[in-house]
CSV table of C-alpha atoms in Angstrom, one decimal:
chain,number,residue,atom,x,y,z
A,1,MET,CA,112.4,30.3,23.4
A,2,SER,CA,109.2,29.1,24.9
A,3,ALA,CA,108.2,30.7,28.3
A,4,ASP,CA,108.1,27.1,29.7
A,5,ALA,CA,111.9,27.0,29.6
A,6,HIS,CA,112.1,29.8,32.2
A,7,LEU,CA,110.0,27.9,34.8
A,8,PRO,CA,110.9,25.0,37.0
A,9,THR,CA,109.7,21.5,36.2
A,10,PRO,CA,107.1,20.6,38.9
A,11,THR,CA,107.8,17.6,41.0
A,12,THR,CA,105.6,15.6,43.3
A,13,GLY,CA,108.6,14.4,45.3
A,14,THR,CA,110.5,16.2,47.9
A,15,GLY,CA,113.0,17.4,45.3
A,16,ALA,CA,115.9,19.8,45.4
A,17,ASP,CA,115.9,23.5,44.8
A,18,LEU,CA,115.1,23.7,41.2
A,19,GLY,CA,115.9,27.4,40.6
A,20,LEU,CA,114.5,29.7,37.8
A,21,ALA,CA,116.0,31.0,34.6
A,22,PRO,CA,115.6,34.7,33.9
A,23,GLU,CA,112.3,35.9,32.6
A,24,PRO,CA,112.0,36.6,28.9
A,25,PRO,CA,113.3,40.0,28.0
A,26,LEU,CA,110.7,42.7,27.1
A,27,THR,CA,111.4,44.9,24.1
A,28,GLY,CA,109.4,48.0,24.9
A,29,ASN,CA,106.8,47.2,22.2
A,30,LEU,CA,103.4,46.9,23.9
A,31,GLY,CA,102.1,44.2,21.7
A,32,GLU,CA,105.2,42.1,21.8
A,33,ASP,CA,105.6,42.5,25.6
A,34,ALA,CA,102.0,41.7,26.2
A,35,ALA,CA,102.3,38.5,24.2
A,36,ALA,CA,105.5,37.5,26.1
A,37,LEU,CA,103.8,38.2,29.4
A,38,ALA,CA,100.7,36.1,28.5
A,39,GLU,CA,102.9,33.2,27.4
A,40,TYR,CA,105.0,33.3,30.5
A,41,ALA,CA,102.0,33.6,32.8
A,42,ALA,CA,100.3,30.7,31.1
A,43,ALA,CA,103.5,28.6,31.6
A,44,ALA,CA,103.5,29.5,35.3
A,45,ASP,CA,99.9,28.5,35.6
A,46,ARG,CA,100.7,25.1,34.0
A,47,SER,CA,103.5,24.6,36.5
A,48,LEU,CA,101.2,25.3,39.4
A,49,ALA,CA,98.5,23.1,38.1
A,50,ALA,CA,101.0,20.2,37.9
A,51,LEU,CA,101.6,20.5,41.6
A,52,PRO,CA,99.3,19.0,44.3
A,53,PRO,CA,96.7,21.5,45.7
A,54,ARG,CA,98.3,23.8,48.2
A,55,PRO,CA,96.9,22.1,51.3
A,56,GLU,CA,98.5,18.8,50.1
A,57,ARG,CA,101.9,20.1,49.2
A,58,GLU,CA,105.1,19.2,51.0
A,59,ALA,CA,107.4,22.0,51.9
A,60,PRO,CA,109.7,21.7,48.8
A,61,GLN,CA,106.7,21.6,46.5
A,62,GLN,CA,105.3,24.8,48.1
A,63,ALA,CA,108.7,26.4,47.7
A,64,VAL,CA,108.5,25.6,44.0
A,65,ALA,CA,105.1,27.2,43.8
A,66,GLU,CA,106.3,30.3,45.5
A,67,ARG,CA,109.2,30.6,43.1
A,68,VAL,CA,106.9,30.2,40.1
A,69,LEU,CA,104.5,32.9,41.4
A,70,ALA,CA,107.4,35.2,42.2
A,71,ALA,CA,108.9,34.8,38.8
A,72,ALA,CA,105.6,35.7,37.1
A,73,ARG,CA,105.2,38.7,39.3
A,74,ARG,CA,108.6,40.0,38.5
A,75,LEU,CA,107.7,40.0,34.8
A,76,ARG,CA,104.3,41.6,35.5
A,77,ALA,CA,106.1,44.4,37.5
A,78,ILE,CA,108.5,45.1,34.6
A,79,PHE,CA,105.7,45.1,32.1
A,80,LEU,CA,103.6,47.5,34.2
A,81,ASP,CA,106.6,49.8,34.8
A,82,ARG,CA,106.9,50.2,31.0
A,83,HIS,CA,103.3,50.1,29.9
A,84,VAL,CA,100.8,50.9,32.7
A,85,GLU,CA,99.7,54.2,31.1
A,86,ALA,CA,98.8,52.5,27.8
A,87,VAL,CA,97.2,49.5,29.6
A,88,TYR,CA,95.0,51.8,31.7
A,89,GLY,CA,94.2,53.9,28.8
A,90,ARG,CA,92.9,51.0,26.8
A,91,LEU,CA,90.8,49.9,29.7
A,92,THR,CA,89.2,53.4,30.1
A,93,GLY,CA,89.0,54.7,26.6
A,94,ASP,CA,92.0,56.9,27.1
A,95,ARG,CA,90.6,58.0,30.5
A,96,THR,CA,87.3,59.1,28.9
A,97,HIS,CA,85.3,56.5,31.0
A,98,HIS,CA,85.3,56.1,34.7
A,99,VAL,CA,85.6,52.4,35.4
A,100,ARG,CA,85.3,51.3,39.0
A,101,LEU,CA,87.5,48.6,40.6
A,102,PRO,CA,85.6,45.4,40.1
A,103,ASP,CA,84.9,46.2,36.4
A,104,LEU,CA,88.4,47.5,35.9
A,105,LEU,CA,90.1,44.4,37.3
A,106,ARG,CA,87.7,42.1,35.4
A,107,ALA,CA,88.4,44.0,32.1
A,108,ALA,CA,92.1,43.8,32.8
A,109,GLY,CA,91.9,40.1,33.2
A,110,GLU,CA,90.1,39.7,29.9
A,111,GLN,CA,92.0,42.2,27.8
A,112,TRP,CA,95.5,41.7,29.1
A,113,PRO,CA,96.0,37.9,29.6
A,114,GLY,CA,98.3,37.0,32.4
A,115,LEU,CA,98.4,40.5,33.9
A,116,VAL,CA,95.8,40.0,36.7
A,117,PRO,CA,93.8,36.9,37.8
A,118,THR,CA,90.8,36.0,35.8
A,119,GLU,CA,87.3,35.6,37.3
A,120,ALA,CA,87.7,31.8,37.0
A,121,GLN,CA,91.0,31.9,39.0
A,122,LEU,CA,89.5,34.1,41.7
A,123,ASP,CA,86.4,31.9,41.9
A,124,ALA,CA,88.7,28.9,42.5
A,125,GLU,CA,90.6,30.8,45.2
A,126,ARG,CA,87.3,31.7,47.0
A,127,LYS,CA,86.7,28.0,47.7
A,128,HIS,CA,89.6,27.9,50.1
A,129,ILE,CA,90.3,29.3,53.5
A,130,GLN,CA,92.9,32.1,53.5
A,131,ALA,CA,95.8,29.7,54.5
A,132,HIS,CA,95.1,27.5,51.5
A,133,LYS,CA,95.0,30.1,48.7
A,134,GLU,CA,97.7,30.7,46.2
A,135,GLY,CA,97.5,34.5,46.8
A,136,ARG,CA,96.5,35.5,43.3
A,137,GLU,CA,95.0,38.8,44.7
A,138,ILE,CA,98.6,39.9,45.1
A,139,ASP,CA,98.7,40.4,41.4
A,140,GLN,CA,95.8,42.7,41.7
A,141,GLY,CA,97.8,44.7,44.2
A,142,LEU,CA,100.7,44.8,41.8
A,143,PHE,CA,98.5,46.2,39.1
A,144,LEU,CA,96.8,48.8,41.3
A,145,ARG,CA,100.1,50.0,42.6
A,146,ALA,CA,101.3,50.7,39.1
A,147,VAL,CA,98.1,52.4,38.1
A,148,LEU,CA,98.0,54.6,41.2
A,149,ARG,CA,101.7,55.4,40.9
A,150,ASP,CA,101.1,56.9,37.5
A,151,PRO,CA,99.9,60.5,38.1
A,152,ALA,CA,97.3,60.7,35.3
A,153,SER,CA,96.0,57.1,35.6
A,154,GLY,CA,96.0,57.2,39.4
A,155,ALA,CA,94.1,60.5,39.6
A,156,HIS,CA,91.6,59.2,37.1
A,157,LEU,CA,91.1,56.0,39.1
A,158,THR,CA,90.6,57.8,42.4
A,159,ASP,CA,88.0,60.0,40.7
A,160,ALA,CA,86.3,56.9,39.2
A,161,MET,CA,86.1,55.3,42.7
A,162,ARG,CA,84.1,58.4,43.9
A,163,THR,CA,81.5,58.1,41.3
A,164,PRO,CA,78.0,56.9,42.6
A,165,SER,CA,77.5,53.2,42.7
A,166,ARG,CA,75.0,51.6,40.4
A,167,ARG,CA,73.0,50.2,43.3
A,168,ALA,CA,72.7,53.7,44.9
A,169,LEU,CA,71.5,55.2,41.7
A,170,ALA,CA,68.9,52.4,41.4
A,171,LEU,CA,67.7,53.1,44.9
A,172,LEU,CA,67.8,56.8,44.9
A,173,ALA,CA,64.3,57.6,43.7
A,174,ASP,CA,62.7,55.4,46.4
A,175,PHE,CA,65.0,56.8,49.0
A,176,THR,CA,64.3,60.4,48.2
A,177,ALA,CA,60.5,59.7,48.2
A,178,THR,CA,60.5,57.7,51.5
A,179,GLY,CA,63.6,58.8,53.3
A,180,ARG,CA,64.5,55.3,54.1
A,181,ALA,CA,66.6,52.5,52.7
A,182,GLU,CA,67.1,49.2,54.5
A,183,LEU,CA,70.2,47.4,53.3
A,184,GLU,CA,71.4,44.1,54.6
A,185,SER,CA,73.7,45.6,57.2
A,186,VAL,CA,73.0,49.3,57.1
A,187,LEU,CA,69.8,51.2,57.7
A,188,VAL,CA,69.6,54.7,56.1
A,189,GLU,CA,67.0,57.2,57.4
A,190,ARG,CA,66.5,60.8,56.6
A,191,ARG,CA,65.5,62.8,59.7
A,192,GLY,CA,65.2,66.5,59.1
A,193,PRO,CA,68.4,67.7,57.4
A,194,ALA,CA,70.4,64.6,58.3
A,195,ALA,CA,70.8,61.1,56.9
A,196,HIS,CA,71.3,58.7,59.8
A,197,LEU,CA,73.3,55.6,58.8
A,198,THR,CA,72.9,52.8,61.4
A,199,VAL,CA,75.2,49.8,61.1
A,200,HIS,CA,73.5,46.5,62.2
A,201,ASN,CA,75.9,43.7,61.7
A,202,GLU,CA,74.7,42.7,65.2
A,203,HIS,CA,76.0,39.1,65.4
A,204,CYS,CA,79.6,40.2,65.1
A,205,LEU,CA,79.7,43.5,66.9
A,206,ASN,CA,79.5,45.5,63.6
A,207,ALA,CA,82.7,43.9,62.4
A,208,GLU,CA,83.5,44.8,58.8
A,209,ASP,CA,83.0,42.3,55.9
A,210,ASP,CA,82.5,42.5,52.2
A,211,THR,CA,78.8,42.9,52.5
A,212,LEU,CA,79.1,45.7,55.0
A,213,ILE,CA,81.6,47.6,52.8
A,214,ALA,CA,79.2,47.4,49.8
A,215,ASP,CA,76.3,48.5,52.0
A,216,MET,CA,78.2,51.4,53.5
A,217,GLU,CA,79.1,52.7,50.0
A,218,THR,CA,75.5,52.5,48.9
A,219,ALA,CA,74.4,54.2,52.1
A,220,VAL,CA,77.0,57.0,51.8
A,221,ASP,CA,76.0,57.5,48.2
A,222,LEU,CA,72.4,57.9,49.0
A,223,ALA,CA,73.2,60.5,51.7
A,224,LEU,CA,75.3,62.4,49.3
A,225,LEU,CA,72.9,62.2,46.4
A,226,ASP,CA,69.8,63.3,48.2
A,227,ASP,CA,69.5,67.1,48.0
A,228,ARG,CA,67.4,67.2,51.2
A,229,VAL,CA,70.3,65.7,53.2
A,230,ARG,CA,72.8,68.2,54.3
A,231,VAL,CA,74.6,66.3,57.1
A,232,GLY,CA,75.5,62.6,57.5
A,233,VAL,CA,75.5,60.7,60.8
A,234,LEU,CA,77.0,57.3,61.4
A,235,ARG,CA,76.3,55.2,64.5
A,236,GLY,CA,76.3,51.5,65.4
A,237,GLY,CA,73.0,49.7,66.2
A,238,VAL,CA,71.9,47.7,69.2
A,239,MET,CA,73.7,44.4,69.5
A,240,THR,CA,72.4,40.8,69.8
A,241,HIS,CA,75.9,39.4,70.5
A,242,PRO,CA,75.7,37.9,74.0
A,243,LYS,CA,78.5,40.0,75.4
A,244,TYR,CA,76.9,43.3,74.4
A,245,ALA,CA,73.2,42.4,74.0
A,246,GLY,CA,71.0,45.5,74.2
A,247,ARG,CA,73.9,47.9,73.9
A,248,ARG,CA,75.0,49.9,70.9
A,249,VAL,CA,78.5,49.3,69.4
A,250,PHE,CA,80.3,51.4,66.8
A,251,SER,CA,82.7,48.9,65.2
A,252,ALA,CA,84.8,45.8,66.1
A,253,GLY,CA,87.0,46.3,63.0
A,254,ILE,CA,87.7,43.6,60.4
A,255,ASN,CA,85.8,40.4,60.7
A,256,LEU,CA,88.5,37.9,61.7
A,257,ARG,CA,86.3,34.9,61.1
A,258,HIS,CA,85.8,36.0,57.5
A,259,LEU,CA,89.5,36.7,57.1
A,260,HIS,CA,90.3,33.2,58.4
A,261,GLU,CA,87.7,31.7,56.0
A,262,GLY,CA,89.1,33.6,53.0
A,263,ARG,CA,86.0,35.8,52.7
A,264,ILE,CA,87.7,39.2,53.0
A,265,SER,CA,88.5,40.2,49.4
A,266,PHE,CA,91.4,42.5,48.6
A,267,ALA,CA,89.6,44.5,45.9
A,268,GLY,CA,86.0,44.4,47.2
A,269,PHE,CA,86.9,45.0,50.8
A,270,LEU,CA,90.4,46.5,51.4
A,271,MET,CA,90.7,48.7,48.3
A,272,GLN,CA,87.0,49.4,47.8
A,273,ARG,CA,86.8,50.6,51.4
A,274,GLU,CA,89.6,53.2,51.1
A,275,LEU,CA,89.1,54.4,47.6
A,276,GLY,CA,85.3,54.1,47.8
A,277,TYR,CA,83.0,55.1,50.6
A,278,ILE,CA,85.7,56.5,53.0
A,279,SER,CA,87.0,58.7,50.2
A,280,LYS,CA,83.4,59.8,49.5
A,281,ILE,CA,82.8,60.8,53.1
A,282,GLN,CA,86.1,62.8,53.1
A,283,ARG,CA,85.9,64.4,49.6
A,284,GLY,CA,82.4,63.9,48.3
A,285,LEU,CA,81.1,62.3,45.1
A,286,HIS,CA,82.8,62.8,41.7
A,287,ARG,CA,80.2,63.7,39.1
A,288,PRO,CA,81.7,65.1,36.0
A,289,ASP,CA,78.4,64.9,34.1
A,290,HIS,CA,76.4,66.6,36.9
A,291,ALA,CA,76.2,70.3,37.7
A,292,GLY,CA,74.5,69.8,41.1
A,293,ALA,CA,75.2,71.5,44.4
A,294,GLY,CA,78.5,71.2,46.2
A,295,THR,CA,82.1,72.3,45.9
A,296,HIS,CA,83.4,72.2,42.3
A,297,HIS,CA,86.8,71.5,40.7
A,298,PRO,CA,87.7,71.4,37.0
A,299,GLY,CA,87.3,67.6,36.9
A,300,GLY,CA,83.6,67.7,37.8
A,301,ALA,CA,81.2,68.5,40.5
A,302,VAL,CA,81.9,67.2,44.0
A,303,ALA,CA,78.9,66.8,46.3
A,304,GLY,CA,80.5,67.0,49.7
A,305,LYS,CA,78.7,67.1,53.0
A,306,PRO,CA,79.7,67.2,56.7
A,307,TRP,CA,79.7,64.0,58.7
A,308,VAL,CA,79.1,63.1,62.4
A,309,ALA,CA,80.3,59.9,64.0
A,310,ALA,CA,78.6,58.7,67.3
A,311,VAL,CA,80.8,56.1,69.0
A,312,ASP,CA,79.2,53.8,71.5
A,313,ALA,CA,81.3,51.2,73.3
A,314,PHE,CA,84.3,51.1,71.0
A,315,ALA,CA,85.8,51.9,67.6
A,316,ILE,CA,88.4,49.2,66.8
A,317,GLY,CA,90.5,48.8,63.7
A,318,GLY,CA,88.6,50.0,60.7
A,319,GLY,CA,86.1,51.7,63.1
A,320,MET,CA,88.8,54.0,64.5
A,321,GLN,CA,90.2,54.6,61.0
A,322,LEU,CA,86.8,55.9,60.0
A,323,LEU,CA,86.8,58.6,62.7
A,324,LEU,CA,89.8,60.3,61.1
A,325,VAL,CA,87.8,61.6,58.2
A,326,PHE,CA,84.7,62.7,60.2
A,327,ASP,CA,84.0,66.4,61.0
A,328,ARG,CA,82.6,65.8,64.5
A,329,VAL,CA,83.2,62.7,66.6
A,330,ILE,CA,81.1,62.2,69.7
A,331,ALA,CA,81.9,59.3,72.1
A,332,GLU,CA,80.2,58.0,75.2
A,333,ARG,CA,82.4,58.4,78.2
A,334,ASP,CA,83.4,54.7,78.5
A,335,ALA,CA,84.2,54.2,74.8
A,336,PHE,CA,87.7,53.4,73.6
A,337,PHE,CA,89.6,53.5,70.3
A,338,ALA,CA,92.2,51.0,69.0
A,339,LEU,CA,94.1,50.1,65.9
A,340,PRO,CA,95.4,46.6,66.5
A,341,ALA,CA,97.5,46.5,63.3
A,342,ALA,CA,100.5,44.8,65.0
A,343,GLN,CA,98.2,42.1,66.4
A,344,GLU,CA,96.4,41.5,63.1
A,345,GLY,CA,99.5,41.9,61.0
A,346,ILE,CA,97.8,44.0,58.2
A,347,VAL,CA,98.1,47.7,57.4
A,348,PRO,CA,95.3,49.8,59.0
A,349,GLY,CA,94.0,51.3,55.8
A,350,ALA,CA,94.9,55.0,55.6
A,351,GLY,CA,95.2,55.1,59.3
A,352,ASN,CA,99.0,55.5,59.1
A,353,LEU,CA,98.6,58.5,56.8
A,354,ARG,CA,95.9,60.2,59.0
A,355,LEU,CA,96.6,59.3,62.6
A,356,SER,CA,100.1,60.9,62.6
A,357,ARG,CA,98.5,64.1,61.4
A,358,CYS,CA,95.7,64.0,64.0
A,359,ALA,CA,97.6,62.6,67.0
A,360,GLY,CA,101.3,63.3,66.3
A,361,ALA,CA,104.0,60.8,65.2
A,362,ARG,CA,104.8,59.4,68.7
A,363,GLN,CA,101.2,58.7,69.6
A,364,ALA,CA,100.5,57.2,66.2
A,365,ARG,CA,103.4,54.8,66.7
A,366,ARG,CA,102.2,53.8,70.2
A,367,VAL,CA,98.7,53.1,68.8
A,368,ILE,CA,99.7,51.3,65.5
A,369,LEU,CA,103.0,49.6,66.4
A,370,TRP,CA,102.6,49.1,70.2
A,371,GLY,CA,98.8,48.5,70.3
A,372,ASP,CA,97.9,51.3,72.8
A,373,ARG,CA,94.3,51.9,73.3
A,374,ILE,CA,92.8,55.4,73.7
A,375,THR,CA,89.9,55.8,76.2
A,376,ALA,CA,87.4,58.6,75.6
A,377,GLY,CA,88.3,60.2,78.9
A,378,ASP,CA,92.1,60.2,78.2
A,379,PRO,CA,93.9,63.5,77.5
A,380,GLY,CA,95.1,62.0,74.2
A,381,ALA,CA,91.5,61.3,73.1
A,382,ALA,CA,91.2,64.8,71.7
A,383,ALA,CA,93.2,63.5,68.7
A,384,VAL,CA,90.3,61.3,67.5
A,385,CYS,CA,87.3,62.5,69.5
A,386,ASP,CA,85.7,66.0,69.8
A,387,GLN,CA,83.1,65.5,72.6
A,388,VAL,CA,82.6,62.9,75.4
A,389,VAL,CA,79.1,62.5,76.8
A,390,ALA,CA,77.2,60.2,79.1
A,391,PRO,CA,75.3,57.5,77.2
A,392,GLU,CA,71.9,59.1,77.9
A,393,GLU,CA,73.2,62.4,76.4
A,394,MET,CA,74.3,60.9,73.1
A,395,ASP,CA,71.1,61.6,71.1
A,396,THR,CA,71.0,65.3,72.2
A,397,ALA,CA,74.7,65.7,71.3
A,398,ILE,CA,74.1,64.3,67.8
A,399,GLU,CA,71.2,66.7,67.2
A,400,GLU,CA,73.3,69.6,68.3
A,401,ALA,CA,76.1,68.6,66.0
A,402,VAL,CA,73.8,68.2,63.1
A,403,SER,CA,72.4,71.7,63.7
A,404,ALA,CA,75.8,73.3,63.9
A,405,LEU,CA,77.1,71.6,60.8
A,406,ASP,CA,73.9,72.4,58.7
A,407,ASN,CA,75.6,75.4,57.2
A,408,PRO,CA,76.7,76.1,53.6
A,409,ALA,CA,79.9,77.7,54.9
A,410,VAL,CA,80.8,74.4,56.6
A,411,VAL,CA,80.7,72.6,53.2
A,412,ALA,CA,83.1,75.0,51.6
A,413,ASN,CA,85.5,75.1,54.6
A,414,ARG,CA,85.6,71.4,55.2
A,415,ALA,CA,86.6,70.9,51.5
A,416,MET,CA,89.4,73.4,51.9
A,417,LEU,CA,90.5,71.8,55.2
A,418,THR,CA,90.7,68.4,53.5
A,419,LEU,CA,92.7,69.9,50.6
A,420,ALA,CA,95.2,71.4,53.0
A,421,GLU,CA,95.4,68.4,55.3
A,422,GLU,CA,95.5,65.6,52.7
A,423,PRO,CA,96.0,66.8,49.1
A,424,PRO,CA,94.7,64.3,46.5
A,425,GLU,CA,98.3,63.6,45.3
A,426,LEU,CA,99.4,62.6,48.8
A,427,PHE,CA,96.4,60.2,49.1
A,428,ARG,CA,97.1,58.8,45.6
A,429,THR,CA,100.8,58.1,46.3
A,430,TYR,CA,100.0,56.6,49.7
A,431,MET,CA,97.3,54.3,48.2
A,432,ALA,CA,99.7,53.2,45.5
A,433,GLU,CA,102.1,51.7,48.1
A,434,PHE,CA,99.2,50.5,50.3
A,435,ALA,CA,97.7,48.5,47.4
A,436,TYR,CA,100.8,46.3,47.1
A,437,VAL,CA,101.9,46.2,50.8
A,438,GLN,CA,98.4,45.2,51.9
A,439,ALA,CA,98.0,42.5,49.3
A,440,ILE,CA,101.3,41.0,50.5
A,441,ARG,CA,100.3,41.3,54.1
A,442,LEU,CA,97.0,39.6,53.5
A,443,TYR,CA,98.9,36.4,52.4
A,444,SER,CA,101.9,36.6,54.7
A,445,ARG,CA,102.5,33.6,56.9
A,446,ASP,CA,102.6,35.6,60.1
A,447,VAL,CA,99.2,37.2,59.4
A,448,ILE,CA,97.6,33.8,58.6
A,449,GLY,CA,99.1,32.3,61.7
A,450,LYS,CA,97.8,35.1,63.9
A,451,VAL,CA,94.3,34.9,62.4
A,452,ASP,CA,94.2,31.1,62.8
A,453,ARG,CA,95.4,31.3,66.4
A,454,ALA,CA,92.8,34.0,67.2
A,455,TRP,CA,90.1,31.8,65.5
A,456,SER,CA,91.1,28.9,67.6
A,457,ARG,CA,91.1,30.9,70.8
A,458,ALA,CA,87.6,32.1,70.0
A,459,GLY,CA,86.4,28.6,69.4
A,460,GLY,CA,85.4,29.4,65.8
A,461,ARG,CA,83.0,32.2,66.9
A,462,PRO,CA,82.8,35.5,65.0
């Protein structure tokens, strides 16, 4: 039977509930099941193409689209449940090659038709604001959940995501020679034994966007790859935003303007951030072909270094999440910390995993579910902040922290602390569920509504 028979006939009228027949059965044979999935997914795409564009659909037409998408996702989930190890194996040469997320997803779209969106489909989605997309990135989340759930494939992918980025390797020689790399939104400077990473997304109070995530990964890689760097320091730059002009700000969290406009990518931002540069800060680089300095494990050398965060003004959302993997957090006395997950509607990265450990279950719920802020002077601030100083004392405090952490024993002990606090398997299993849940949240009606209302209240400003 043709896969078209399992899908509803599109209608341009208001129509009744059309329903869906069961998806075609999968046999367990990889080749046969892949062909069935490809045919069914192609039929789903034809049904969607026959409908008006999403912004022009009436409610019954959108209901049909959602049922078509859901039916295809059910079949993808069944296929992945049976074949994810073989699928990932083919994409990575039976796990002999480390393939990072963008390349992995692109290859999956080419080699396994219908499994994840193609580049052409994603390009079409990027033309729309978030509210007008079909949500094809959800299929990427479905795929990554399956890969990360599989112990062998998931461990291989998390290692792959900690390999140095191509851009950092291209910039490394110049950085080691000059001690400086000026990226679009991050400045990296080597001063003595420390690499100072200064975020300067000034116009939006250092809010996170796709460009900043890519720049942060490059900057972290450079700090970890340079043998003369023994400590990393992260601080926000001086703002040009009218409200904080002339002041330093650590981070305003996710860029809601970009989220409204559909410019926050699931893979390039939300997954790359957690599996990429934050994981590298926490665990170091994975370099199986390199016998350089650092803590080693059987899978390859790991160049880990201690990190200091200097928080001026505030660390909101992703900014606060970052602090949970740093070895020393210094905050000016008026700074505050917040994870407005309930207000934004999305999951705060690995904040749920780490804040409970740092602050305790009750305070984590107050911060994440209730929206409580923590001020640097509060008794509870010790959960996320080690030292509170006056603004004029910040530079001295940073220098003292760098000096204290510039110690080979620190490198070994921080690696053991990380292993005890957050074993790799715990992180992998958390990220498996995060991948799918976050993809769903990104396209949920309540999230889009909240972002659109916040956008309207701000008058379209960043």
